[in-house]
Short mmCIF file of N, CA and C in Angstrom, two decimals:
data_model
loop_
_atom_site.label_atom_id
_atom_site.label_comp_id
_atom_site.label_asym_id
_atom_site.label_seq_id
_atom_site.Cartn_x
_atom_site.Cartn_y
_atom_site.Cartn_z
N MET A 1 32.10 -16.12 -42.48
CA MET A 1 30.84 -16.78 -42.16
C MET A 1 30.47 -16.48 -40.71
N GLY A 2 29.24 -16.04 -40.54
CA GLY A 2 28.77 -15.72 -39.19
C GLY A 2 28.37 -16.96 -38.41
N GLU A 3 28.02 -16.73 -37.18
CA GLU A 3 27.53 -17.81 -36.31
C GLU A 3 26.02 -17.61 -36.07
N LEU A 4 25.37 -18.71 -35.82
CA LEU A 4 23.96 -18.69 -35.42
C LEU A 4 23.94 -18.61 -33.91
N ILE A 5 23.42 -17.50 -33.40
CA ILE A 5 23.31 -17.28 -31.96
C ILE A 5 21.92 -17.71 -31.51
N VAL A 6 21.88 -18.72 -30.64
CA VAL A 6 20.63 -19.27 -30.15
C VAL A 6 20.42 -18.76 -28.75
N ILE A 7 19.35 -17.98 -28.57
CA ILE A 7 19.07 -17.33 -27.27
C ILE A 7 17.82 -17.97 -26.67
N ARG A 8 17.97 -18.49 -25.49
CA ARG A 8 16.78 -18.96 -24.79
C ARG A 8 16.19 -17.81 -23.99
N HIS A 9 14.88 -17.65 -24.09
CA HIS A 9 14.21 -16.58 -23.35
C HIS A 9 14.54 -16.63 -21.89
N GLY A 10 14.33 -15.52 -21.20
CA GLY A 10 14.56 -15.44 -19.76
C GLY A 10 13.57 -16.30 -18.96
N ARG A 11 13.83 -16.40 -17.68
CA ARG A 11 13.07 -17.24 -16.76
C ARG A 11 11.61 -16.78 -16.68
N THR A 12 10.71 -17.78 -16.57
CA THR A 12 9.29 -17.53 -16.31
C THR A 12 8.94 -18.33 -15.04
N GLU A 13 7.76 -18.11 -14.53
CA GLU A 13 7.31 -18.89 -13.39
C GLU A 13 7.26 -20.38 -13.74
N TRP A 14 6.85 -20.68 -14.98
CA TRP A 14 6.75 -22.08 -15.40
C TRP A 14 8.12 -22.72 -15.56
N SER A 15 9.08 -21.99 -16.09
CA SER A 15 10.43 -22.57 -16.23
C SER A 15 11.04 -22.80 -14.84
N LEU A 16 10.73 -21.91 -13.93
CA LEU A 16 11.23 -22.07 -12.55
C LEU A 16 10.67 -23.32 -11.87
N SER A 17 9.41 -23.63 -12.16
CA SER A 17 8.78 -24.80 -11.52
C SER A 17 8.88 -26.06 -12.36
N GLY A 18 9.44 -25.97 -13.56
CA GLY A 18 9.60 -27.14 -14.40
C GLY A 18 8.38 -27.52 -15.20
N ARG A 19 7.39 -26.63 -15.27
CA ARG A 19 6.18 -26.92 -16.05
C ARG A 19 6.45 -26.76 -17.54
N HIS A 20 5.88 -27.66 -18.32
CA HIS A 20 6.04 -27.58 -19.77
C HIS A 20 5.21 -26.43 -20.33
N ALA A 21 5.91 -25.44 -20.88
CA ALA A 21 5.24 -24.25 -21.42
C ALA A 21 5.50 -24.22 -22.92
N GLY A 22 4.63 -24.89 -23.66
CA GLY A 22 4.79 -24.89 -25.10
C GLY A 22 4.18 -23.64 -25.69
N ARG A 23 2.88 -23.65 -25.88
CA ARG A 23 2.19 -22.55 -26.56
C ARG A 23 1.53 -21.58 -25.58
N THR A 24 1.54 -21.88 -24.27
CA THR A 24 0.98 -20.96 -23.30
C THR A 24 1.89 -19.75 -23.18
N ASP A 25 1.31 -18.57 -23.27
CA ASP A 25 2.13 -17.34 -23.30
C ASP A 25 2.39 -16.87 -21.86
N VAL A 26 3.43 -17.41 -21.29
CA VAL A 26 3.79 -17.13 -19.89
C VAL A 26 4.80 -15.97 -19.90
N PRO A 27 4.54 -14.94 -19.10
CA PRO A 27 5.48 -13.77 -19.08
C PRO A 27 6.78 -14.06 -18.34
N LEU A 28 7.78 -13.25 -18.61
CA LEU A 28 9.03 -13.31 -17.88
C LEU A 28 8.84 -12.86 -16.44
N THR A 29 9.62 -13.44 -15.53
CA THR A 29 9.69 -12.95 -14.17
C THR A 29 10.66 -11.77 -14.13
N GLU A 30 10.73 -11.10 -13.00
CA GLU A 30 11.70 -10.01 -12.84
C GLU A 30 13.13 -10.53 -13.09
N ALA A 31 13.42 -11.70 -12.54
CA ALA A 31 14.77 -12.31 -12.78
C ALA A 31 14.98 -12.62 -14.25
N GLY A 32 13.91 -13.06 -14.93
CA GLY A 32 14.00 -13.33 -16.36
C GLY A 32 14.27 -12.07 -17.17
N GLU A 33 13.65 -10.97 -16.78
CA GLU A 33 13.92 -9.70 -17.43
C GLU A 33 15.35 -9.22 -17.19
N ALA A 34 15.82 -9.40 -15.95
CA ALA A 34 17.20 -9.00 -15.65
C ALA A 34 18.22 -9.82 -16.43
N ALA A 35 17.95 -11.13 -16.57
CA ALA A 35 18.87 -11.98 -17.34
C ALA A 35 18.89 -11.57 -18.80
N ALA A 36 17.71 -11.22 -19.34
CA ALA A 36 17.64 -10.77 -20.73
C ALA A 36 18.43 -9.48 -20.94
N GLU A 37 18.27 -8.54 -20.00
CA GLU A 37 19.03 -7.28 -20.08
C GLU A 37 20.53 -7.53 -19.99
N ALA A 38 20.93 -8.51 -19.20
CA ALA A 38 22.35 -8.83 -19.04
C ALA A 38 22.99 -9.35 -20.33
N LEU A 39 22.18 -9.84 -21.28
CA LEU A 39 22.70 -10.33 -22.55
C LEU A 39 23.07 -9.19 -23.49
N ALA A 40 22.53 -8.02 -23.26
CA ALA A 40 22.68 -6.89 -24.20
C ALA A 40 24.14 -6.55 -24.53
N PRO A 41 25.03 -6.39 -23.54
CA PRO A 41 26.40 -6.04 -23.90
C PRO A 41 27.08 -7.05 -24.82
N ARG A 42 26.87 -8.33 -24.56
CA ARG A 42 27.52 -9.35 -25.40
C ARG A 42 26.93 -9.34 -26.80
N LEU A 43 25.63 -9.21 -26.89
CA LEU A 43 24.99 -9.22 -28.22
C LEU A 43 25.32 -7.93 -28.98
N ALA A 44 25.54 -6.81 -28.28
CA ALA A 44 25.90 -5.59 -28.97
C ALA A 44 27.26 -5.73 -29.65
N GLN A 45 28.15 -6.53 -29.07
CA GLN A 45 29.46 -6.77 -29.68
C GLN A 45 29.33 -7.58 -30.97
N ARG A 46 28.31 -8.42 -31.03
CA ARG A 46 28.15 -9.33 -32.18
C ARG A 46 27.43 -8.65 -33.36
N ARG A 47 26.51 -7.75 -33.11
CA ARG A 47 25.74 -7.03 -34.14
C ARG A 47 25.17 -7.98 -35.19
N PRO A 48 24.18 -8.78 -34.86
CA PRO A 48 23.59 -9.72 -35.83
C PRO A 48 22.99 -9.00 -37.02
N VAL A 49 23.13 -9.61 -38.19
CA VAL A 49 22.58 -9.04 -39.42
C VAL A 49 21.08 -9.32 -39.53
N ALA A 50 20.59 -10.31 -38.81
CA ALA A 50 19.17 -10.61 -38.81
C ALA A 50 18.83 -11.26 -37.46
N VAL A 51 17.58 -10.99 -37.01
CA VAL A 51 17.12 -11.56 -35.73
C VAL A 51 15.70 -12.07 -35.91
N PHE A 52 15.47 -13.31 -35.49
CA PHE A 52 14.17 -13.95 -35.55
C PHE A 52 13.81 -14.42 -34.14
N SER A 53 12.51 -14.39 -33.85
CA SER A 53 12.07 -14.80 -32.54
C SER A 53 10.77 -15.56 -32.58
N SER A 54 10.61 -16.45 -31.64
CA SER A 54 9.28 -17.03 -31.38
C SER A 54 8.35 -15.84 -31.14
N PRO A 55 7.10 -15.92 -31.64
CA PRO A 55 6.19 -14.80 -31.41
C PRO A 55 5.63 -14.71 -29.99
N LEU A 56 5.91 -15.68 -29.12
CA LEU A 56 5.40 -15.62 -27.75
C LEU A 56 6.09 -14.46 -27.00
N SER A 57 5.34 -13.85 -26.07
CA SER A 57 5.85 -12.66 -25.40
C SER A 57 7.14 -12.86 -24.62
N ARG A 58 7.33 -14.06 -24.04
CA ARG A 58 8.56 -14.27 -23.27
C ARG A 58 9.80 -14.21 -24.18
N ALA A 59 9.66 -14.64 -25.41
CA ALA A 59 10.79 -14.55 -26.35
C ALA A 59 10.92 -13.14 -26.94
N MET A 60 9.84 -12.55 -27.36
CA MET A 60 9.88 -11.19 -27.90
C MET A 60 10.38 -10.19 -26.88
N ARG A 61 9.95 -10.36 -25.62
CA ARG A 61 10.42 -9.44 -24.55
C ARG A 61 11.89 -9.68 -24.27
N THR A 62 12.36 -10.90 -24.33
CA THR A 62 13.79 -11.16 -24.13
C THR A 62 14.59 -10.46 -25.26
N ALA A 63 14.14 -10.54 -26.48
CA ALA A 63 14.82 -9.89 -27.58
C ALA A 63 14.90 -8.36 -27.35
N GLU A 64 13.77 -7.81 -26.92
CA GLU A 64 13.73 -6.37 -26.68
C GLU A 64 14.69 -5.96 -25.57
N LEU A 65 14.63 -6.66 -24.44
CA LEU A 65 15.50 -6.32 -23.32
C LEU A 65 16.97 -6.58 -23.61
N ALA A 66 17.26 -7.51 -24.49
CA ALA A 66 18.64 -7.82 -24.87
C ALA A 66 19.17 -6.80 -25.89
N GLY A 67 18.34 -5.85 -26.28
CA GLY A 67 18.79 -4.79 -27.16
C GLY A 67 18.77 -5.14 -28.64
N LEU A 68 18.11 -6.25 -28.99
CA LEU A 68 18.05 -6.65 -30.40
C LEU A 68 16.99 -5.81 -31.13
N THR A 69 17.32 -5.43 -32.35
CA THR A 69 16.41 -4.63 -33.13
C THR A 69 16.07 -5.32 -34.44
N GLY A 70 14.98 -4.90 -35.08
CA GLY A 70 14.58 -5.50 -36.32
C GLY A 70 14.17 -6.95 -36.18
N VAL A 71 13.62 -7.28 -35.02
CA VAL A 71 13.27 -8.69 -34.71
C VAL A 71 12.04 -9.08 -35.52
N LYS A 72 12.13 -10.21 -36.21
CA LYS A 72 11.03 -10.75 -37.01
C LYS A 72 10.44 -11.96 -36.30
N PRO A 73 9.15 -11.88 -35.93
CA PRO A 73 8.52 -13.05 -35.31
C PRO A 73 8.45 -14.20 -36.32
N ASP A 74 8.76 -15.40 -35.85
CA ASP A 74 8.76 -16.57 -36.74
C ASP A 74 8.05 -17.70 -36.00
N PRO A 75 6.84 -18.10 -36.44
CA PRO A 75 6.11 -19.18 -35.77
C PRO A 75 6.83 -20.51 -35.77
N ASP A 76 7.80 -20.71 -36.66
CA ASP A 76 8.58 -21.95 -36.65
C ASP A 76 9.51 -22.02 -35.44
N LEU A 77 9.67 -20.91 -34.71
CA LEU A 77 10.51 -20.91 -33.51
C LEU A 77 9.70 -21.10 -32.24
N LEU A 78 8.39 -21.33 -32.37
CA LEU A 78 7.60 -21.65 -31.18
C LEU A 78 8.11 -22.91 -30.52
N GLU A 79 7.88 -23.02 -29.23
CA GLU A 79 8.27 -24.22 -28.49
C GLU A 79 7.47 -25.40 -28.97
N TRP A 80 7.99 -26.60 -28.70
CA TRP A 80 7.28 -27.86 -28.96
C TRP A 80 5.87 -27.72 -28.41
N ASP A 81 4.90 -28.13 -29.17
CA ASP A 81 3.51 -28.15 -28.69
C ASP A 81 3.36 -29.40 -27.85
N TYR A 82 3.27 -29.24 -26.54
CA TYR A 82 3.23 -30.39 -25.62
C TYR A 82 1.86 -31.05 -25.48
N GLY A 83 0.87 -30.54 -26.22
CA GLY A 83 -0.42 -31.19 -26.23
C GLY A 83 -1.02 -31.31 -24.83
N GLY A 84 -1.44 -32.52 -24.48
CA GLY A 84 -2.05 -32.80 -23.17
C GLY A 84 -1.10 -32.66 -22.01
N TYR A 85 0.21 -32.48 -22.27
CA TYR A 85 1.20 -32.31 -21.21
C TYR A 85 1.49 -30.84 -20.92
N GLU A 86 0.82 -29.95 -21.63
CA GLU A 86 1.03 -28.51 -21.40
C GLU A 86 0.73 -28.18 -19.96
N GLY A 87 1.67 -27.48 -19.31
CA GLY A 87 1.49 -27.02 -17.94
C GLY A 87 1.87 -28.03 -16.88
N LEU A 88 2.21 -29.26 -17.27
CA LEU A 88 2.58 -30.28 -16.32
C LEU A 88 4.10 -30.38 -16.19
N THR A 89 4.58 -30.83 -15.05
CA THR A 89 5.98 -31.13 -14.88
C THR A 89 6.26 -32.58 -15.33
N ALA A 90 7.52 -32.86 -15.59
CA ALA A 90 7.89 -34.24 -15.97
C ALA A 90 7.47 -35.23 -14.88
N GLU A 91 7.58 -34.83 -13.60
CA GLU A 91 7.21 -35.69 -12.53
C GLU A 91 5.71 -36.01 -12.54
N GLN A 92 4.89 -35.01 -12.82
CA GLN A 92 3.46 -35.22 -12.93
C GLN A 92 3.11 -36.16 -14.09
N ILE A 93 3.79 -35.98 -15.20
CA ILE A 93 3.55 -36.84 -16.36
C ILE A 93 3.92 -38.29 -16.03
N ARG A 94 5.06 -38.47 -15.35
CA ARG A 94 5.52 -39.81 -15.01
C ARG A 94 4.65 -40.51 -13.97
N GLU A 95 3.87 -39.74 -13.20
CA GLU A 95 2.91 -40.37 -12.28
C GLU A 95 1.85 -41.15 -13.06
N ALA A 96 1.45 -40.57 -14.18
CA ALA A 96 0.45 -41.24 -15.01
C ALA A 96 1.06 -42.17 -16.05
N ARG A 97 2.30 -41.90 -16.40
CA ARG A 97 2.99 -42.68 -17.44
C ARG A 97 4.42 -42.95 -17.00
N PRO A 98 4.61 -43.96 -16.14
CA PRO A 98 5.94 -44.25 -15.57
C PRO A 98 6.98 -44.46 -16.65
N GLY A 99 8.16 -43.88 -16.40
CA GLY A 99 9.28 -44.02 -17.34
C GLY A 99 9.21 -43.11 -18.54
N TRP A 100 8.22 -42.23 -18.59
CA TRP A 100 8.03 -41.33 -19.74
C TRP A 100 9.29 -40.54 -20.02
N ASP A 101 9.62 -40.41 -21.31
CA ASP A 101 10.73 -39.59 -21.78
C ASP A 101 10.23 -38.82 -23.00
N LEU A 102 10.29 -37.51 -22.96
CA LEU A 102 9.80 -36.69 -24.05
C LEU A 102 10.40 -37.08 -25.40
N TRP A 103 11.71 -37.30 -25.40
CA TRP A 103 12.42 -37.55 -26.65
C TRP A 103 12.06 -38.91 -27.26
N ARG A 104 11.72 -39.85 -26.42
CA ARG A 104 11.38 -41.18 -26.89
C ARG A 104 9.86 -41.36 -27.06
N ASP A 105 9.09 -40.84 -26.11
CA ASP A 105 7.67 -41.13 -26.04
C ASP A 105 6.77 -40.01 -26.57
N GLY A 106 7.31 -38.82 -26.70
CA GLY A 106 6.51 -37.74 -27.24
C GLY A 106 5.43 -37.27 -26.30
N VAL A 107 4.37 -36.73 -26.89
CA VAL A 107 3.28 -36.15 -26.12
C VAL A 107 1.95 -36.77 -26.54
N VAL A 108 0.92 -36.49 -25.75
CA VAL A 108 -0.45 -36.94 -26.08
C VAL A 108 -1.22 -35.72 -26.52
N PRO A 109 -2.25 -35.95 -27.37
CA PRO A 109 -3.06 -34.78 -27.81
C PRO A 109 -3.71 -34.07 -26.64
N GLY A 110 -3.85 -32.77 -26.82
CA GLY A 110 -4.53 -31.95 -25.81
C GLY A 110 -5.79 -31.34 -26.38
N ASP A 111 -6.12 -30.14 -25.93
CA ASP A 111 -7.31 -29.45 -26.42
C ASP A 111 -7.02 -28.78 -27.79
N ALA A 112 -8.01 -28.04 -28.27
CA ALA A 112 -7.87 -27.39 -29.59
C ALA A 112 -6.69 -26.43 -29.64
N GLY A 113 -6.38 -25.77 -28.54
CA GLY A 113 -5.24 -24.84 -28.52
C GLY A 113 -3.90 -25.53 -28.34
N HIS A 114 -3.92 -26.79 -27.95
CA HIS A 114 -2.70 -27.57 -27.71
C HIS A 114 -2.85 -28.97 -28.27
N PRO A 115 -2.92 -29.10 -29.61
CA PRO A 115 -3.17 -30.43 -30.21
C PRO A 115 -1.98 -31.38 -30.04
N GLY A 116 -0.79 -30.84 -29.80
CA GLY A 116 0.39 -31.66 -29.64
C GLY A 116 1.16 -31.81 -30.94
N GLU A 117 2.47 -32.04 -30.79
CA GLU A 117 3.33 -32.24 -31.95
C GLU A 117 4.23 -33.43 -31.68
N GLN A 118 4.55 -34.17 -32.70
CA GLN A 118 5.52 -35.22 -32.62
C GLN A 118 6.90 -34.63 -32.90
N LEU A 119 7.93 -35.31 -32.47
CA LEU A 119 9.31 -34.80 -32.60
C LEU A 119 9.64 -34.49 -34.05
N GLN A 120 9.23 -35.31 -34.97
CA GLN A 120 9.58 -35.05 -36.38
C GLN A 120 8.91 -33.80 -36.91
N GLN A 121 7.75 -33.44 -36.37
CA GLN A 121 7.11 -32.18 -36.75
C GLN A 121 7.91 -30.99 -36.25
N VAL A 122 8.44 -31.11 -35.02
CA VAL A 122 9.29 -30.04 -34.48
C VAL A 122 10.54 -29.95 -35.32
N ALA A 123 11.12 -31.08 -35.69
CA ALA A 123 12.34 -31.06 -36.51
C ALA A 123 12.08 -30.42 -37.86
N ALA A 124 10.94 -30.67 -38.44
CA ALA A 124 10.61 -30.08 -39.76
C ALA A 124 10.56 -28.54 -39.63
N ARG A 125 10.03 -28.04 -38.52
CA ARG A 125 10.00 -26.59 -38.33
C ARG A 125 11.42 -26.03 -38.18
N THR A 126 12.26 -26.72 -37.40
CA THR A 126 13.63 -26.20 -37.24
C THR A 126 14.42 -26.31 -38.53
N ASP A 127 14.18 -27.34 -39.32
CA ASP A 127 14.85 -27.44 -40.62
C ASP A 127 14.46 -26.24 -41.52
N ALA A 128 13.18 -25.87 -41.46
CA ALA A 128 12.73 -24.72 -42.26
C ALA A 128 13.44 -23.45 -41.80
N VAL A 129 13.59 -23.25 -40.49
CA VAL A 129 14.29 -22.10 -39.95
C VAL A 129 15.73 -22.09 -40.47
N LEU A 130 16.40 -23.24 -40.36
CA LEU A 130 17.80 -23.32 -40.79
C LEU A 130 17.94 -23.07 -42.28
N ASP A 131 17.01 -23.53 -43.07
CA ASP A 131 17.04 -23.28 -44.51
C ASP A 131 16.97 -21.80 -44.81
N ARG A 132 16.21 -21.05 -44.01
CA ARG A 132 16.10 -19.60 -44.21
C ARG A 132 17.30 -18.86 -43.69
N ILE A 133 17.93 -19.37 -42.65
CA ILE A 133 19.03 -18.67 -41.97
C ILE A 133 20.38 -18.90 -42.66
N ARG A 134 20.66 -20.11 -43.10
CA ARG A 134 21.99 -20.42 -43.65
C ARG A 134 22.48 -19.40 -44.68
N PRO A 135 21.66 -18.99 -45.67
CA PRO A 135 22.16 -18.01 -46.63
C PRO A 135 22.53 -16.66 -46.02
N LEU A 136 21.87 -16.29 -44.92
CA LEU A 136 22.13 -15.02 -44.26
C LEU A 136 23.47 -15.01 -43.53
N LEU A 137 23.96 -16.17 -43.16
CA LEU A 137 25.20 -16.24 -42.36
C LEU A 137 26.44 -15.78 -43.15
N SER A 138 26.33 -15.74 -44.47
CA SER A 138 27.46 -15.24 -45.26
C SER A 138 27.69 -13.75 -45.02
N ASP A 139 26.67 -13.07 -44.49
CA ASP A 139 26.77 -11.63 -44.20
C ASP A 139 27.12 -11.33 -42.75
N GLY A 140 27.11 -12.36 -41.88
CA GLY A 140 27.41 -12.16 -40.46
C GLY A 140 26.55 -13.02 -39.56
N ASP A 141 26.58 -12.71 -38.28
CA ASP A 141 25.82 -13.50 -37.30
C ASP A 141 24.31 -13.32 -37.48
N VAL A 142 23.58 -14.34 -37.15
CA VAL A 142 22.12 -14.32 -37.12
C VAL A 142 21.72 -14.81 -35.73
N ALA A 143 20.74 -14.13 -35.13
CA ALA A 143 20.27 -14.52 -33.80
C ALA A 143 18.82 -15.03 -33.87
N VAL A 144 18.55 -16.05 -33.07
CA VAL A 144 17.18 -16.51 -32.87
C VAL A 144 16.89 -16.54 -31.39
N VAL A 145 15.69 -16.11 -31.02
CA VAL A 145 15.24 -16.15 -29.64
C VAL A 145 14.13 -17.19 -29.57
N THR A 146 14.36 -18.19 -28.75
CA THR A 146 13.45 -19.30 -28.76
C THR A 146 13.35 -19.95 -27.39
N HIS A 147 12.99 -21.20 -27.35
CA HIS A 147 12.64 -21.92 -26.12
C HIS A 147 13.59 -23.10 -25.93
N GLY A 148 13.56 -23.72 -24.74
CA GLY A 148 14.50 -24.75 -24.37
C GLY A 148 14.53 -26.00 -25.27
N HIS A 149 13.42 -26.67 -25.40
CA HIS A 149 13.43 -27.90 -26.23
C HIS A 149 13.61 -27.57 -27.69
N LEU A 150 12.98 -26.49 -28.16
CA LEU A 150 13.15 -26.10 -29.56
C LEU A 150 14.62 -25.80 -29.84
N ALA A 151 15.31 -25.12 -28.94
CA ALA A 151 16.73 -24.80 -29.14
C ALA A 151 17.55 -26.09 -29.28
N ARG A 152 17.21 -27.09 -28.50
CA ARG A 152 17.95 -28.37 -28.57
C ARG A 152 17.72 -29.06 -29.92
N VAL A 153 16.48 -29.07 -30.38
CA VAL A 153 16.20 -29.68 -31.68
C VAL A 153 16.89 -28.89 -32.78
N LEU A 154 16.79 -27.59 -32.76
CA LEU A 154 17.45 -26.73 -33.75
C LEU A 154 18.95 -27.00 -33.79
N THR A 155 19.55 -27.16 -32.63
CA THR A 155 21.00 -27.35 -32.56
C THR A 155 21.42 -28.70 -33.15
N VAL A 156 20.71 -29.75 -32.80
CA VAL A 156 21.14 -31.05 -33.35
C VAL A 156 20.84 -31.15 -34.84
N ARG A 157 19.79 -30.46 -35.29
CA ARG A 157 19.55 -30.44 -36.75
C ARG A 157 20.65 -29.62 -37.45
N TRP A 158 21.14 -28.55 -36.83
CA TRP A 158 22.30 -27.81 -37.34
C TRP A 158 23.47 -28.76 -37.53
N LEU A 159 23.66 -29.63 -36.56
CA LEU A 159 24.76 -30.59 -36.61
C LEU A 159 24.53 -31.75 -37.58
N GLY A 160 23.34 -31.82 -38.17
CA GLY A 160 23.01 -32.88 -39.10
C GLY A 160 22.60 -34.17 -38.42
N LEU A 161 22.20 -34.11 -37.15
CA LEU A 161 21.83 -35.28 -36.39
C LEU A 161 20.32 -35.46 -36.38
N ASP A 162 19.90 -36.67 -36.06
CA ASP A 162 18.47 -36.94 -35.86
C ASP A 162 17.97 -36.09 -34.70
N ALA A 163 16.72 -35.64 -34.80
CA ALA A 163 16.16 -34.76 -33.77
C ALA A 163 16.19 -35.36 -32.39
N ALA A 164 16.09 -36.70 -32.28
CA ALA A 164 16.12 -37.34 -30.97
C ALA A 164 17.46 -37.16 -30.25
N ALA A 165 18.51 -36.79 -31.00
CA ALA A 165 19.81 -36.51 -30.36
C ALA A 165 19.75 -35.28 -29.48
N GLY A 166 18.66 -34.50 -29.57
CA GLY A 166 18.49 -33.37 -28.67
C GLY A 166 18.57 -33.74 -27.19
N ARG A 167 18.25 -35.01 -26.89
CA ARG A 167 18.35 -35.46 -25.48
C ARG A 167 19.79 -35.42 -24.98
N LEU A 168 20.78 -35.38 -25.90
CA LEU A 168 22.20 -35.39 -25.51
C LEU A 168 22.71 -34.04 -25.09
N LEU A 169 21.97 -33.00 -25.39
CA LEU A 169 22.39 -31.63 -25.01
C LEU A 169 21.76 -31.27 -23.68
N GLY A 170 22.55 -30.58 -22.86
CA GLY A 170 21.98 -30.07 -21.62
C GLY A 170 20.92 -29.02 -21.97
N HIS A 171 19.86 -29.00 -21.16
CA HIS A 171 18.78 -28.02 -21.40
C HIS A 171 19.39 -26.61 -21.24
N PRO A 172 19.20 -25.75 -22.25
CA PRO A 172 19.72 -24.39 -22.11
C PRO A 172 19.02 -23.66 -20.97
N HIS A 173 19.80 -23.04 -20.13
CA HIS A 173 19.23 -22.29 -19.00
C HIS A 173 18.49 -21.06 -19.52
N PRO A 174 17.48 -20.61 -18.83
CA PRO A 174 16.80 -19.39 -19.27
C PRO A 174 17.77 -18.21 -19.31
N GLY A 175 17.64 -17.40 -20.35
CA GLY A 175 18.47 -16.21 -20.47
C GLY A 175 19.91 -16.50 -20.83
N THR A 176 20.14 -17.56 -21.60
CA THR A 176 21.53 -17.89 -22.00
C THR A 176 21.66 -17.95 -23.50
N LEU A 177 22.90 -18.01 -23.95
CA LEU A 177 23.24 -18.02 -25.38
C LEU A 177 23.90 -19.33 -25.75
N GLY A 178 23.66 -19.75 -26.97
CA GLY A 178 24.40 -20.83 -27.62
C GLY A 178 24.94 -20.31 -28.93
N PHE A 179 26.09 -20.79 -29.37
CA PHE A 179 26.68 -20.34 -30.61
C PHE A 179 26.94 -21.53 -31.50
N LEU A 180 26.32 -21.51 -32.68
CA LEU A 180 26.48 -22.59 -33.66
C LEU A 180 27.31 -22.04 -34.81
N ALA A 181 28.32 -22.80 -35.17
CA ALA A 181 29.27 -22.33 -36.18
C ALA A 181 29.62 -23.43 -37.13
N THR A 182 30.64 -23.17 -37.93
CA THR A 182 31.26 -24.22 -38.76
C THR A 182 32.76 -24.18 -38.52
N GLU A 183 33.34 -25.34 -38.60
CA GLU A 183 34.80 -25.46 -38.46
C GLU A 183 35.27 -26.42 -39.55
N ASP A 184 36.17 -25.96 -40.39
CA ASP A 184 36.63 -26.77 -41.50
C ASP A 184 35.46 -27.28 -42.36
N GLY A 185 34.48 -26.42 -42.54
CA GLY A 185 33.32 -26.74 -43.33
C GLY A 185 32.29 -27.63 -42.69
N GLN A 186 32.49 -28.00 -41.45
CA GLN A 186 31.57 -28.88 -40.72
C GLN A 186 30.85 -28.10 -39.63
N PRO A 187 29.53 -28.37 -39.43
CA PRO A 187 28.82 -27.67 -38.38
C PRO A 187 29.31 -28.07 -36.99
N CYS A 188 29.31 -27.13 -36.07
CA CYS A 188 29.76 -27.42 -34.70
C CYS A 188 29.06 -26.49 -33.73
N ILE A 189 29.18 -26.81 -32.46
CA ILE A 189 28.72 -25.93 -31.39
C ILE A 189 29.96 -25.25 -30.85
N SER A 190 30.03 -23.93 -30.94
CA SER A 190 31.21 -23.23 -30.44
C SER A 190 31.04 -22.82 -28.97
N ALA A 191 29.79 -22.75 -28.48
CA ALA A 191 29.55 -22.46 -27.08
C ALA A 191 28.08 -22.82 -26.77
N TRP A 192 27.80 -23.14 -25.50
CA TRP A 192 26.46 -23.55 -25.07
C TRP A 192 26.21 -23.08 -23.66
N ASN A 193 25.01 -22.61 -23.37
CA ASN A 193 24.61 -22.16 -22.02
C ASN A 193 25.47 -21.02 -21.50
N VAL A 194 25.79 -20.07 -22.36
CA VAL A 194 26.61 -18.93 -21.98
C VAL A 194 25.68 -17.88 -21.36
N PRO A 195 25.93 -17.48 -20.11
CA PRO A 195 25.07 -16.45 -19.49
C PRO A 195 25.34 -15.06 -20.09
#
């Protein structure tokens, strides 16, 4: 049985500043591109049987620079739609909404391009991804290139936990790997935030 390799895209200007980048197509920085390239040797050792990516350029470019081939864009791997919080930092949101917590309080609707998503909608997307990936794991590793909050929701859903448990995982650093596996028939995290 293979492992599910969860790859967070490389650094962008927005990830560097802490801005919520859901559906805004923010490019990788030079450092983000270098981090993606640095993943290539480790991923070449794994040889995934299938690779899926968020269709946003920061994820697709990370996949390319990491040497992954046959990448299939999957809109279910898009980042959480932050709605009216798109482009804002947590500190800016808390100025208007003291004590705000994404996992507990969610987002507010935004414009037509950023209507916003509730946590259970994000979980439904990750569940759909996992339903498509699980059968492929019998043939070997599968890789997904995605975003920080989406990776956390995907991981806790892999573990069979409620999506709100994503708050318990450290935010994956840009350009890092996570490995989801099974041990004695039970889902587990075999590694997290691996550069």
